[in-house]
Coordinates of N, CA and C and ligand atoms in Angstrom, one line a residue:
X1 N 1.7 -24.5 14.5 CA 2.8 -24.0 13.1 C 3.6 -23.3 13.0
X2 N 4.8 -23.4 12.5 CA 5.2 -22.0 12.2 C 5.1 -21.3 10.8
X3 N 4.4 -19.7 11.4 CA 4.2 -19.3 10.3 C 4.9 -18.0 9.4
X4 N 5.8 -17.5 8.8 CA 5.6 -16.2 8.4 C 4.4 -15.4 8.1
X5 N 4.4 -14.5 8.1 CA 3.7 -13.6 7.4 C 4.6 -12.3 6.7
X6 N 4.0 -12.4 5.6 CA 4.6 -11.5 4.9 C 4.2 -10.2 5.3
X7 N 3.6 -9.1 6.4 CA 3.4 -7.6 7.0 C 3.5 -6.4 6.9
X8 N 3.1 -5.6 6.5 CA 3.3 -4.1 6.7 C 1.5 -3.5 6.0
X9 N 0.0 -4.8 6.4 CA -1.0 -4.5 6.4 C -1.5 -4.9 8.0
X10 N -3.3 -3.5 8.1 CA -3.7 -4.0 9.4 C -4.2 -5.5 9.1
X11 N -3.8 -6.4 7.9 CA -4.9 -7.7 7.9 C -4.1 -8.4 8.2
X12 N -2.5 -8.3 8.3 CA -1.1 -8.8 8.6 C -1.3 -8.9 10.2
X13 N -1.6 -7.7 10.1 CA -1.5 -7.9 12.5 C -3.0 -8.4 12.7
X14 N -4.1 -8.4 12.2 CA -5.3 -9.2 12.1 C -5.3 -10.3 13.0
X15 N -4.6 -10.9 11.6 CA -4.0 -12.4 11.3 C -2.7 -12.8 12.3
X16 N -1.5 -12.1 12.3 CA -1.4 -12.6 13.4 C -1.9 -12.8 14.1
X17 N -2.1 -12.1 14.8 CA -2.9 -12.0 16.7 C -3.7 -13.3 16.5
X18 N -4.4 -13.2 15.2 CA -5.2 -14.9 15.8 C -4.7 -16.1 15.4
X19 N -3.7 -15.7 14.3 CA -2.6 -17.3 14.8 C -1.7 -17.2 16.5
X20 N -1.7 -16.6 16.5 CA -1.0 -16.3 17.8 C -1.7 -17.0 18.7
X21 N -3.3 -16.5 19.0 CA -5.3 -17.3 20.0 C -4.8 -18.4 19.0
X22 N -4.3 -18.7 18.4 CA -5.1 -20.4 18.3 C -3.2 -21.4 18.5
X23 N -2.5 -20.7 19.0 CA -1.3 -21.3 19.4 C 0.0 -22.1 18.6
X24 N -0.1 -20.6 17.2 CA 1.0 -21.2 16.5 C 2.0 -19.7 16.2
X25 N 3.3 -20.4 15.7 CA 4.3 -19.7 16.5 C 4.6 -18.6 14.5
X26 N 4.6 -17.3 15.6 CA 4.1 -16.9 13.7 C 5.3 -15.3 14.5
X27 N 6.4 -15.8 13.0 CA 6.9 -14.7 12.6 C 6.4 -13.6 11.6
X28 N 5.8 -12.1 11.9 CA 6.2 -11.0 11.3 C 6.9 -10.4 10.9
X29 N 6.9 -10.2 9.4 CA 8.6 -9.8 8.7 C 7.7 -7.7 7.8
X30 N 8.8 -7.0 8.6 CA 7.7 -6.2 8.0 C 9.2 -5.1 7.2
X31 N 8.9 -4.5 6.3 CA 10.4 -4.1 5.4 C 11.1 -2.7 6.0
X32 N 9.8 -2.2 6.3 CA 10.5 -1.5 7.7 C 10.8 -0.2 6.3
X33 N 9.8 0.6 5.9 CA 9.8 1.9 5.3 C 9.5 3.1 5.9
X34 N 8.1 2.3 7.1 CA 7.6 2.7 8.5 C 8.8 3.0 9.6
X35 N 8.6 4.8 10.0 CA 9.7 4.5 11.4 C 8.8 3.8 12.9
X36 N 7.8 4.1 12.6 CA 6.7 3.8 13.5 C 5.9 2.9 13.0
X37 N 6.5 1.9 13.2 CA 5.0 1.1 12.7 C 4.4 0.1 13.9
X38 N 2.9 0.3 14.0 CA 2.3 -0.6 14.3 C 2.4 -1.8 15.1
X39 N 2.7 -2.5 15.9 CA 3.6 -3.8 15.4 C 2.2 -4.6 16.4
X40 N 3.0 -6.0 15.6 CA 1.5 -6.9 15.7 C 2.2 -7.9 16.6
X41 N 1.1 -8.7 17.1 CA 1.2 -10.3 17.9 C 2.8 -11.2 17.7
X42 N 3.1 -11.5 18.3 CA 4.0 -12.6 17.7 C 5.8 -12.0 17.6
X43 N 6.3 -12.9 17.0 CA 7.9 -12.1 17.1 C 7.7 -11.3 16.0
X44 N 8.6 -10.2 15.5 CA 8.4 -9.4 14.2 C 10.3 -9.4 13.7
X45 N 10.6 -9.4 12.2 CA 11.7 -9.1 12.1 C 11.4 -8.5 10.9
X46 N 12.5 -6.9 11.0 CA 11.9 -5.7 9.8 C 13.4 -5.8 8.5
X47 N 12.4 -5.9 7.3 CA 14.3 -5.5 6.6 C 13.7 -6.3 5.5
X48 N 14.6 -5.8 4.9 CA 14.1 -7.0 3.3 C 14.8 -8.2 3.8
X49 N 14.6 -8.9 2.0 CA 15.2 -10.3 3.0 C 16.8 -10.5 2.0
X50 N 16.2 -10.1 0.1 CA 17.2 -10.2 -0.6 C 16.9 -10.4 -1.7
X51 N 15.8 -10.2 -1.8 CA 15.1 -10.9 -2.7 C 14.3 -12.5 -2.6
X52 N 13.6 -12.6 -3.9 CA 13.1 -14.6 -4.2 C 14.7 -15.7 -2.6
X53 N 15.2 -14.9 -3.3 CA 16.5 -16.7 -3.2 C 16.1 -16.1 -1.5
X54 N 16.6 -14.5 -1.5 CA 16.8 -13.4 0.3 C 15.3 -14.7 1.5
X55 N 14.6 -14.2 0.7 CA 13.4 -15.1 0.5 C 13.5 -16.3 1.4
X56 N 13.6 -17.4 0.6 CA 13.6 -18.7 0.4 C 14.6 -19.4 1.6
X57 N 15.7 -18.8 1.2 CA 17.0 -18.6 2.6 C 16.4 -18.6 3.7
X58 N 15.7 -18.1 4.1 CA 15.5 -17.1 5.4 C 14.0 -18.5 6.0
X59 N 13.1 -18.9 4.6 CA 11.8 -19.6 5.0 C 12.9 -20.9 6.2
X60 N 14.4 -21.1 5.1 CA 14.3 -22.7 5.2 C 15.6 -23.0 5.8
X61 N 15.8 -21.7 6.4 CA 17.1 -21.4 8.5 C 15.9 -21.9 9.2
X62 N 15.0 -21.1 8.7 CA 14.1 -20.8 10.2 C 13.0 -21.9 10.7
X63 N 12.7 -22.4 9.2 CA 12.1 -24.3 9.9 C 10.7 -23.8 9.4
X64 N 10.0 -22.9 8.7 CA 9.3 -22.3 7.8 C 8.3 -23.1 7.9
X65 N 6.4 -23.7 8.7 CA 6.2 -24.7 7.3 C 4.9 -24.5 6.7
X66 N 4.7 -22.4 6.7 CA 3.8 -22.5 5.4 C 4.5 -20.9 6.2
X67 N 3.8 -20.0 4.1 CA 4.1 -19.0 3.4 C 2.9 -17.9 3.8
X68 N 2.5 -17.1 4.8 CA 1.9 -15.8 3.9 C 1.7 -14.4 3.9
X69 N 1.4 -14.6 2.8 CA 1.4 -13.7 1.8 C 0.6 -12.6 2.4
X70 N 0.3 -11.4 3.1 CA -0.1 -10.6 4.0 C -0.3 -8.9 3.1
X71 N 1.4 -9.2 2.2 CA 1.4 -7.3 2.0 C 0.1 -7.3 1.5
X72 N 0.4 -5.9 1.1 CA -0.8 -4.6 0.8 C -0.3 -4.5 -1.0
X73 N -1.4 -4.7 -1.9 CA -2.3 -5.3 -2.9 C -0.9 -4.2 -3.4
X74 N -0.5 -3.3 -3.5 CA 0.2 -2.7 -4.7 C 2.3 -3.0 -4.2
X75 N 2.7 -4.1 -3.6 CA 3.0 -4.9 -3.2 C 4.1 -5.9 -3.7
X76 N 3.9 -5.3 -5.1 CA 3.9 -6.9 -6.2 C 5.6 -7.5 -6.9
X77 N 7.0 -6.3 -5.9 CA 7.7 -7.0 -6.3 C 7.6 -8.0 -4.9
X78 N 7.0 -8.2 -3.5 CA 7.3 -9.3 -2.0 C 6.4 -10.0 -2.9
X79 N 4.9 -9.6 -3.5 CA 4.3 -10.9 -3.8 C 4.9 -11.4 -4.6
X80 N 5.8 -11.2 -5.6 CA 5.8 -12.2 -6.8 C 7.7 -12.9 -5.7
X81 N 8.0 -12.6 -5.2 CA 9.4 -12.9 -4.7 C 9.1 -14.0 -3.4
X82 N 7.3 -13.6 -2.9 CA 7.1 -14.4 -1.9 C 6.8 -16.0 -3.1
X83 N 5.6 -16.2 -4.4 CA 5.5 -17.3 -5.3 C 7.3 -17.9 -5.4
X84 N 8.0 -16.3 -5.5 CA 9.4 -17.8 -6.3 C 9.6 -18.5 -4.8
X85 N 9.7 -18.0 -4.0 CA 10.6 -18.5 -2.9 C 10.2 -20.3 -2.2
X86 N 8.8 -20.0 -2.5 CA 7.8 -21.1 -1.9 C 7.4 -21.8 -3.2
X87 N 8.0 -21.7 -4.4 CA 8.0 -22.9 -5.6 C 9.4 -23.4 -5.2
X88 N 10.6 -22.7 -4.4 CA 11.4 -23.2 -4.7 C 12.0 -24.1 -3.8
X89 N 11.3 -23.4 -2.3 CA 10.9 -24.1 -0.6 C 10.0 -25.5 -0.7
X90 N 9.6 -24.8 -1.9 CA 8.6 -26.2 -1.8 C 7.2 -25.9 0.4
X91 N 7.5 -25.0 0.7 CA 6.6 -24.3 1.5 C 5.4 -23.9 0.9
X92 N 3.9 -24.1 1.8 CA 3.1 -23.7 0.7 C 2.7 -22.3 1.2
X93 N 2.5 -21.8 0.1 CA 1.8 -19.7 0.2 C 0.1 -20.1 0.4
X94 N -0.1 -18.8 1.1 CA -1.0 -18.1 0.8 C -0.8 -16.8 0.8
X95 N -1.5 -16.4 -0.1 CA -2.8 -14.9 -0.3 C -3.6 -14.7 0.2
X96 N -3.1 -13.3 1.4 CA -4.3 -12.7 2.1 C -4.6 -11.4 1.3
X97 N -5.2 -10.9 0.1 CA -5.7 -10.0 0.0 C -6.9 -9.0 -0.2
X98 N -6.8 -8.2 0.1 CA -7.9 -7.5 0.3 C -8.8 -7.5 -1.2
X99 N -10.3 -7.4 -1.1 CA -11.0 -7.8 -2.7 C -10.8 -6.4 -2.8
X100 N -10.7 -5.6 -4.5 CA -11.2 -4.5 -4.7 C -12.2 -4.2 -4.5
X101 N -12.2 -2.5 -4.4 CA -13.2 -1.9 -4.3 C -13.7 -1.7 -5.5
X102 N -15.2 -1.3 -5.7 CA -16.7 -1.7 -6.5 C -16.1 -0.4 -7.1
X103 N -16.3 -0.3 -8.2 CA -17.4 1.5 -8.5 C -18.2 1.2 -8.7
X104 N -19.1 2.7 -8.4 CA -20.6 3.4 -8.9 C -20.9 2.7 -9.9
X105 N -21.8 2.4 -10.0 CA -22.8 2.6 -11.5 C -22.8 3.8 -11.9
X106 N -23.1 4.8 -11.1 CA -24.2 6.1 -11.3 C -23.3 7.6 -10.5
X107 N -21.8 6.8 -10.7 CA -20.2 7.8 -11.2 C -18.7 7.2 -11.5
X108 N -18.9 6.7 -12.8 CA -17.8 5.7 -13.3 C -16.2 6.6 -13.3
X109 N -14.8 6.2 -12.6 CA -13.8 6.5 -13.0 C -13.0 6.4 -13.9
X110 N -11.8 7.5 -13.7 CA -10.9 7.1 -15.1 C -9.4 5.9 -14.6
X111 N -9.7 4.9 -14.9 CA -9.2 3.6 -15.1 C -8.0 4.1 -15.9
X112 N -7.0 4.9 -15.0 CA -4.9 4.2 -15.3 C -4.3 3.0 -15.0
X113 N -2.7 3.0 -16.1 CA -2.2 1.5 -15.4 C -1.3 1.8 -13.3
X114 N -1.5 3.0 -14.3 CA 0.6 3.4 -13.5 C 0.0 4.7 -13.3
X115 N 0.5 5.5 -12.2 CA 0.8 6.1 -11.0 C 0.8 7.4 -12.8
X116 N 1.8 7.3 -13.7 CA 2.2 7.7 -14.4 C 0.8 8.2 -15.3
X117 N 0.2 6.6 -15.6 CA -1.3 7.4 -16.3 C -1.3 8.3 -15.9
X118 N -1.9 8.0 -13.7 CA -2.8 9.2 -13.7 C -1.9 10.3 -13.9
X119 N -0.8 11.2 -13.6 CA -0.5 12.0 -14.4 C -1.2 12.8 -15.4
X120 N -1.0 11.6 -16.2 CA -1.1 12.2 -17.8 C -2.5 12.7 -17.9
X121 N -3.4 11.7 -16.3 CA -4.8 11.8 -17.1 C -5.6 13.4 -15.9
X122 N -5.0 14.0 -15.5 CA -4.9 14.9 -15.0 C -5.3 16.4 -15.7
X123 N -6.0 16.7 -15.7 CA -6.3 18.5 -16.9 C -5.8 19.5 -15.8
X124 N -5.0 20.3 -16.9 CA -4.1 21.6 -16.1 C -5.6 22.7 -15.5
X125 N -5.1 22.8 -14.2 CA -5.8 22.7 -13.2 C -6.4 22.6 -12.3
X126 N -6.5 21.8 -12.6 CA -6.8 20.6 -11.1 C -6.8 21.0 -9.8
X127 N -7.6 20.1 -9.3 CA -7.5 21.0 -7.5 C -7.1 19.7 -7.2
X128 N -6.3 18.5 -6.8 CA -5.7 17.5 -6.6 C -5.8 16.5 -5.1
X129 N -6.7 15.7 -5.0 CA -5.9 15.2 -3.0 C -5.6 13.6 -3.7
X130 N -4.2 13.4 -3.8 CA -3.1 12.3 -3.9 C -3.6 11.7 -2.6
X131 N -3.9 10.4 -2.9 CA -3.6 9.4 -2.2 C -3.5 8.2 -2.0
X132 N -2.3 8.1 -2.9 CA -1.4 6.8 -3.4 C -0.5 6.3 -2.4
X133 N 0.4 7.3 -1.6 CA 1.3 7.5 -0.9 C 2.5 8.3 -1.3
X134 N 4.0 7.7 -0.6 CA 4.8 8.1 -0.7 C 5.3 7.3 -1.5
X135 N 5.0 5.9 -2.9 CA 6.0 5.7 -3.8 C 5.4 6.8 -5.8
X136 N 6.7 7.1 -5.7 CA 6.2 7.8 -7.5 C 6.0 9.0 -6.8
X137 N 5.6 10.5 -5.5 CA 5.2 11.3 -5.8 C 5.6 11.6 -6.8
X138 N 6.8 11.5 -6.8 CA 7.9 13.0 -8.0 C 6.8 12.9 -9.6
X139 N 6.8 11.5 -10.0 CA 5.7 11.4 -11.4 C 4.3 12.8 -11.2
X140 N 3.8 12.2 -9.8 CA 2.6 13.6 -10.1 C 2.5 14.2 -9.9
X141 N 4.0 14.4 -9.3 CA 4.2 16.6 -8.3 C 5.1 16.9 -9.8
X142 N 5.6 15.8 -10.8 CA 5.4 16.8 -12.0 C 4.7 17.6 -12.7
X143 N 3.4 17.6 -12.1 CA 2.3 18.2 -12.9 C 2.2 19.8 -12.3
X144 N 2.8 20.4 -12.8 CA 3.1 22.2 -12.5 C 1.9 22.7 -12.8
X145 N 1.1 22.4 -12.9 CA 0.0 23.1 -13.9 C -2.1 23.1 -12.5
X146 N -1.0 21.5 -11.5 CA -1.9 20.9 -11.0 C -2.1 21.5 -9.4
X147 N -2.4 22.0 -9.0 CA -3.1 21.9 -6.8 C -2.7 20.5 -5.7
X148 N -1.6 20.2 -5.7 CA -2.3 19.3 -5.1 C -2.0 18.6 -3.3
X149 N -3.4 17.4 -2.9 CA -3.1 18.2 -1.6 C -2.5 16.0 -1.2
X150 N -1.7 16.4 -0.6 CA -0.6 15.1 -0.4 C -1.4 14.0 0.7
X151 N -2.0 13.3 0.8 CA -2.5 13.1 2.0 C -1.5 11.1 3.1
X152 N -0.7 11.4 3.6 CA 0.0 10.7 4.1 C 0.1 10.5 5.7
X153 N 0.7 9.0 5.8 CA 1.0 8.8 7.2 C 1.6 9.2 7.7
X154 N 3.3 9.8 6.5 CA 4.7 9.9 7.5 C 5.1 11.5 6.7
X155 N 5.6 12.1 7.6 CA 6.2 13.2 6.3 C 6.9 12.3 4.8
X156 N 7.6 12.8 4.1 CA 7.8 12.5 2.9 C 9.3 13.0 2.7
X157 N 10.7 12.2 2.5 CA 11.9 12.1 1.9 C 11.6 13.3 1.2
X158 N 11.4 14.0 0.5 CA 12.1 14.8 0.9 C 10.9 16.2 0.8
X159 N 11.0 17.8 0.8 CA 10.4 18.5 0.9 C 9.3 18.4 -0.8
X160 N 7.7 19.0 0.0 CA 7.4 19.7 -1.4 C 7.1 20.6 -2.1
X161 N 6.6 20.6 -3.1 CA 7.5 21.9 -3.9 C 6.1 22.5 -3.5
X162 N 6.3 24.0 -4.7 CA 4.7 25.1 -3.8 C 3.4 24.7 -4.8
X163 N 3.6 24.3 -4.8 CA 1.8 23.6 -5.5 C 1.6 22.2 -5.4
X164 N 2.2 22.2 -4.2 CA 1.7 20.7 -3.3 C 2.2 20.7 -1.6
X165 N 1.3 20.5 -0.8 CA 1.3 20.3 0.0 C 0.7 19.6 0.8
X166 N 1.5 19.2 2.3 CA 1.4 17.7 2.5 C 0.2 17.7 4.4
X167 N -0.8 16.9 3.4 CA -1.7 16.5 5.3 C -1.4 15.1 5.5
X168 N -1.2 15.6 7.3 CA -0.7 14.1 7.8 C -1.8 13.6 8.8
X169 N -2.1 12.5 8.3 CA -3.0 12.2 9.2 C -3.2 10.4 8.7
X170 N -3.8 9.7 9.9 CA -3.3 8.0 9.7 C -5.2 8.1 9.1
X171 N -5.7 7.1 9.4 CA -6.4 6.1 8.4 C -7.2 5.8 9.8
X172 N -8.3 4.8 10.9 CA -9.4 4.9 9.8 C -9.6 6.4 9.2
X173 N -10.8 7.1 8.0 CA -11.5 8.3 7.5 C -12.5 8.4 7.3
X174 N -13.6 9.3 7.5 CA -15.1 8.3 7.9 C -15.5 9.8 7.1
X175 N -16.6 9.0 6.3 CA -18.0 9.8 5.1 C -17.5 11.5 5.9
X176 N -18.1 12.0 6.8 CA -18.0 13.1 7.1 C -17.3 13.8 6.7
X177 N -16.1 13.1 7.4 CA -14.5 14.4 7.5 C -14.3 14.0 5.7
X178 N -14.2 13.5 5.4 CA -14.0 12.8 4.1 C -14.9 14.1 3.2
X179 N -16.3 13.8 3.4 CA -16.8 15.3 2.7 C -16.3 17.1 3.4
X180 N -16.1 17.1 4.1 CA -15.5 18.6 5.3 C -14.7 18.4 3.3
X181 N -13.5 18.2 3.8 CA -11.9 18.0 3.5 C -12.1 17.5 1.5
X182 N -13.2 17.5 1.4 CA -13.2 17.5 -0.4 C -13.7 19.0 -0.5
X183 N -15.4 19.4 0.2 CA -15.6 20.7 -0.3 C -14.3 22.1 0.6
X184 N -13.6 21.6 1.5 CA -13.0 22.6 2.0 C -11.5 23.6 1.1
X185 N -11.3 21.8 0.7 CA -10.1 22.2 -0.5 C -10.1 22.8 -2.2
X186 N -11.3 22.4 -2.0 CA -11.8 22.1 -3.5 C -11.5 21.9 -4.2
X187 N -11.7 20.4 -4.5 CA -11.6 19.0 -5.0 C -11.8 19.3 -5.9
X188 N -11.1 18.9 -7.3 CA -11.6 18.4 -8.9 C -11.3 16.8 -8.8
X189 N -10.4 16.7 -8.6 CA -9.5 15.7 -8.5 C -9.0 14.6 -7.5
X190 N -9.4 12.8 -6.9 CA -9.3 12.2 -6.5 C -8.0 10.9 -7.4
X191 N -7.3 11.1 -7.1 CA -6.2 10.0 -7.5 C -5.7 9.1 -6.2
X192 N -6.8 7.7 -6.3 CA -6.6 6.9 -5.3 C -5.7 5.5 -6.4
X193 N -5.5 4.7 -5.3 CA -5.1 2.8 -5.0 C -5.9 2.6 -5.4
X194 N -6.6 1.1 -5.4 CA -7.4 0.4 -6.0 C -7.2 -0.6 -4.5
X195 N -7.4 0.1 -3.4 CA -6.8 -1.0 -1.9 C -7.5 -1.4 -1.3
X196 N -8.9 -1.6 -1.3 CA -9.9 -2.5 -1.5 C -9.5 -2.0 0.5
X197 N -10.6 -2.7 1.4 CA -11.1 -2.3 3.5 C -11.8 -1.3 3.1
X198 N -12.0 -1.1 4.8 CA -12.7 -0.1 4.9 C -11.8 1.3 5.8
X199 N -11.1 1.5 6.2 CA -10.5 1.7 6.4 C -10.4 3.3 5.8
X200 N -9.9 3.2 4.2 CA -10.1 4.4 3.7 C -10.7 4.8 2.7
X201 N -12.1 4.1 2.9 CA -13.5 3.4 1.9 C -13.8 4.8 1.7
X202 N -14.3 5.8 2.6 CA -14.7 6.5 2.4 C -15.0 8.5 1.8
X203 N -13.5 8.5 1.1 CA -13.0 8.9 0.1 C -13.7 9.1 -0.9
X204 N -14.4 7.1 -1.3 CA -15.2 7.0 -2.8 C -15.8 6.9 -2.2
X205 N -16.5 7.4 -1.6 CA -18.4 7.9 -1.4 C -18.3 9.4 -0.8
X206 N -17.7 10.4 -0.8 CA -17.2 11.3 -0.5 C -18.1 11.9 -2.0
X207 N -16.5 11.2 -2.7 CA -15.8 11.1 -4.2 C -17.4 11.4 -4.4
X208 N -18.2 10.6 -5.2 CA -19.6 9.8 -5.9 C -20.4 11.0 -5.2
X209 N -20.2 11.3 -3.8 CA -21.4 12.3 -3.6 C -21.7 13.5 -4.3
X210 N -20.1 14.2 -3.9 CA -19.6 15.4 -4.2 C -19.1 15.3 -5.9
X211 N -19.8 15.0 -6.6 CA -18.8 14.5 -8.4 C -17.7 14.4 -8.2
X212 N -16.9 14.2 -7.4 CA -15.2 14.5 -7.7 C -15.3 14.0 -8.7
X213 N -14.0 13.7 -10.0 CA -13.5 12.8 -10.3 C -12.8 12.0 -10.2
X214 N -12.8 10.6 -9.8 CA -11.6 9.6 -9.6 C -11.0 9.1 -10.6
X215 N -9.2 9.6 -10.2 CA -8.9 8.3 -11.7 C -8.6 7.6 -10.4
X216 N -8.7 6.2 -10.9 CA -8.8 5.1 -9.7 C -6.5 4.4 -10.5
X217 N -6.4 3.9 -10.2 CA -4.5 3.4 -10.5 C -5.2 2.2 -10.3
X218 N -4.8 0.9 -11.5 CA -4.9 -0.6 -11.5 C -4.0 -1.0 -10.1
X219 N -4.3 -1.5 -9.4 CA -3.9 -3.0 -9.0 C -2.5 -3.1 -9.9
X220 N -1.2 -3.8 -8.9 CA -0.5 -4.4 -10.1 C -0.7 -5.9 -10.5
X221 N -0.7 -6.7 -11.9 CA -0.7 -7.8 -11.4 C 0.6 -8.6 -10.1
X222 N 0.5 -9.9 -10.5 CA 1.5 -10.9 -10.1 C 1.1 -12.3 -10.4
X223 N 2.3 -13.2 -10.3 CA 1.5 -14.5 -10.9 C 0.6 -15.4 -9.6
X224 N 0.7 -16.4 -9.9 CA 0.0 -16.7 -9.5 C -0.2 -17.6 -8.1
X225 N -1.5 -17.5 -7.1 CA -1.4 -18.6 -6.1 C -2.0 -18.5 -5.7
X226 N -2.6 -19.3 -4.4 CA -4.0 -19.5 -3.8 C -4.6 -18.0 -3.3
X227 N -5.3 -17.4 -3.0 CA -5.9 -16.6 -2.6 C -7.2 -16.9 -2.0
X228 N -6.9 -15.6 -0.2 CA -8.2 -15.9 0.9 C -8.6 -14.0 0.5
X229 N -9.3 -13.7 1.2 CA -10.3 -12.8 1.0 C -9.6 -12.0 1.9
X230 N -10.4 -12.7 3.4 CA -9.5 -12.3 4.8 C -9.5 -13.0 5.7
X231 N -9.8 -12.7 7.3 CA -8.5 -13.5 8.0 C -8.8 -15.0 8.3
X232 N -10.0 -15.3 8.2 CA -10.9 -16.7 8.7 C -11.0 -16.9 7.7
X233 N -11.7 -16.7 6.5 CA -10.6 -17.9 5.1 C -9.5 -17.6 5.7
X234 N -8.2 -17.0 5.7 CA -7.3 -17.1 5.6 C -6.9 -18.6 7.2
X235 N -7.4 -19.0 7.3 CA -6.9 -19.5 9.0 C -7.6 -21.1 8.5
X236 N -9.1 -20.7 7.9 CA -9.7 -21.7 7.5 C -9.0 -22.5 6.8
X237 N -8.5 -21.9 5.7 CA -7.1 -22.9 4.9 C -6.3 -23.4 4.8
X238 N -5.7 -22.7 6.1 CA -3.9 -23.3 7.2 C -4.3 -24.5 7.3
X239 N -6.6 -24.0 8.1 CA -6.6 -25.7 9.4 C -6.6 -27.1 8.1
X240 N -7.6 -26.4 6.4 CA -7.5 -27.4 5.4 C -6.9 -28.2 5.4
Ligands
NAP301 P1 7.7 -4.2 -2.5 O1 7.9 -3.1 -4.1 O2 6.6 -4.7 -2.7 O3 8.4 -4.2 -2.2 C1 9.9 -3.9 -2.8 C2 11.1 -4.9 -1.8 O4 10.8 -4.0 -0.6 C3 10.2 -6.2 -1.6 O5 11.7 -7.2 -3.0 C4 11.4 -6.6 -0.4 O6 12.8 -6.3 -0.3 C5 11.3 -5.5 0.9 N1 10.0 -5.7 0.8 C6 8.5 -5.3 1.3 N2 7.6 -5.9 2.1 C7 7.9 -6.4 2.3 C8 8.6 -7.2 3.9 N3 7.1 -6.9 4.2 N4 9.2 -7.8 4.4 C9 10.5 -7.8 4.1 N5 10.4 -7.0 3.1 C10 9.8 -6.5 2.7 O7 6.7 -3.5 -2.1 P2 6.4 -1.9 -1.2 O8 5.1 -1.2 -1.8 O9 7.3 -1.6 -1.2 O10 5.4 -2.0 0.1 C11 6.3 -2.2 1.4 C12 5.9 -2.6 2.4 O11 4.7 -1.6 2.1 C13 5.3 -4.1 2.2 O12 5.3 -4.6 3.8 C14 4.0 -3.6 2.1 O13 2.7 -4.2 2.7 C15 3.2 -2.5 3.1 N6 2.4 -1.8 2.5 C16 2.4 -1.1 1.2 C17 2.1 -0.2 0.8 C18 1.3 -0.3 -1.3 O14 1.0 1.2 -1.9 N7 2.7 0.3 -2.0 C19 0.4 0.8 1.3 C20 0.7 -0.2 2.7 C21 1.3 -0.4 3.1 P3 13.6 -7.7 -1.4 O15 13.8 -8.1 -2.5 O16 15.2 -6.9 -1.5 O17 13.6 -8.7 0.2

């Protein structure tokens, strides 16, 4: 089959590798946000499609048999476009989405609907480890009465204000390092998306152990689609 994978995640790369191994023709689409992305196996195309219509046109012109949305759980725009493009083109869609992390019973999180909610939830004087990525940084950094350590994979486009410093690093992160980071920087609040997966989960266990407050930004809502939780379930669903 000719399969279009909407990518930008480790799962999308693992899926492409698996599908190429099974003899499928795979095109992975990347948004082009990352300067030096780790490229998946198979064919790769980079850049926006131009909305749901553009994606539908691509699917039809390329003769795509199956569409798989393996974007990040917070890539809500692309996931919504995938649902529309699949409906309008008649090409079956599968959504590969990591299960959300579970809140520990003994260390409740503060739940907020979005980054503005996270900014509002911080008390004055908080020392914050911010792990929500590039999007919406300014919303959080508007809180000049807090100190921020902003952990990113790539540097931000704009310089950060004096009450924020950057830490550039790439997952996976491990418990020992996360505990040491929270300790060394005297972090009082961790702001996180509920991305799920194992690569960045240890920050939450470190926060639990150190009794660091966790402010968890809710996953965005997107239109329903057939969902699978991992690569093997995706492969099985394609075969079925
Ligand atoms: P988004 O808000 O859903 O996407 C905004 C627009 O970017 C989409 O409407 C689409 O433009 C284009 N786009 C997004 N993903 C694309 C893809 N895989 N291929 C081609 N075009 C794409 O997405 P986002 O949150 O900016 O994320 C962008 C990419 O980064 C995604 O591929 C996602 O998997 C990855 N990522 C996101 C996060 C996160 O926290 N959001 C974290 C890690 C990785 P058009 O409508 O013009 O086609």
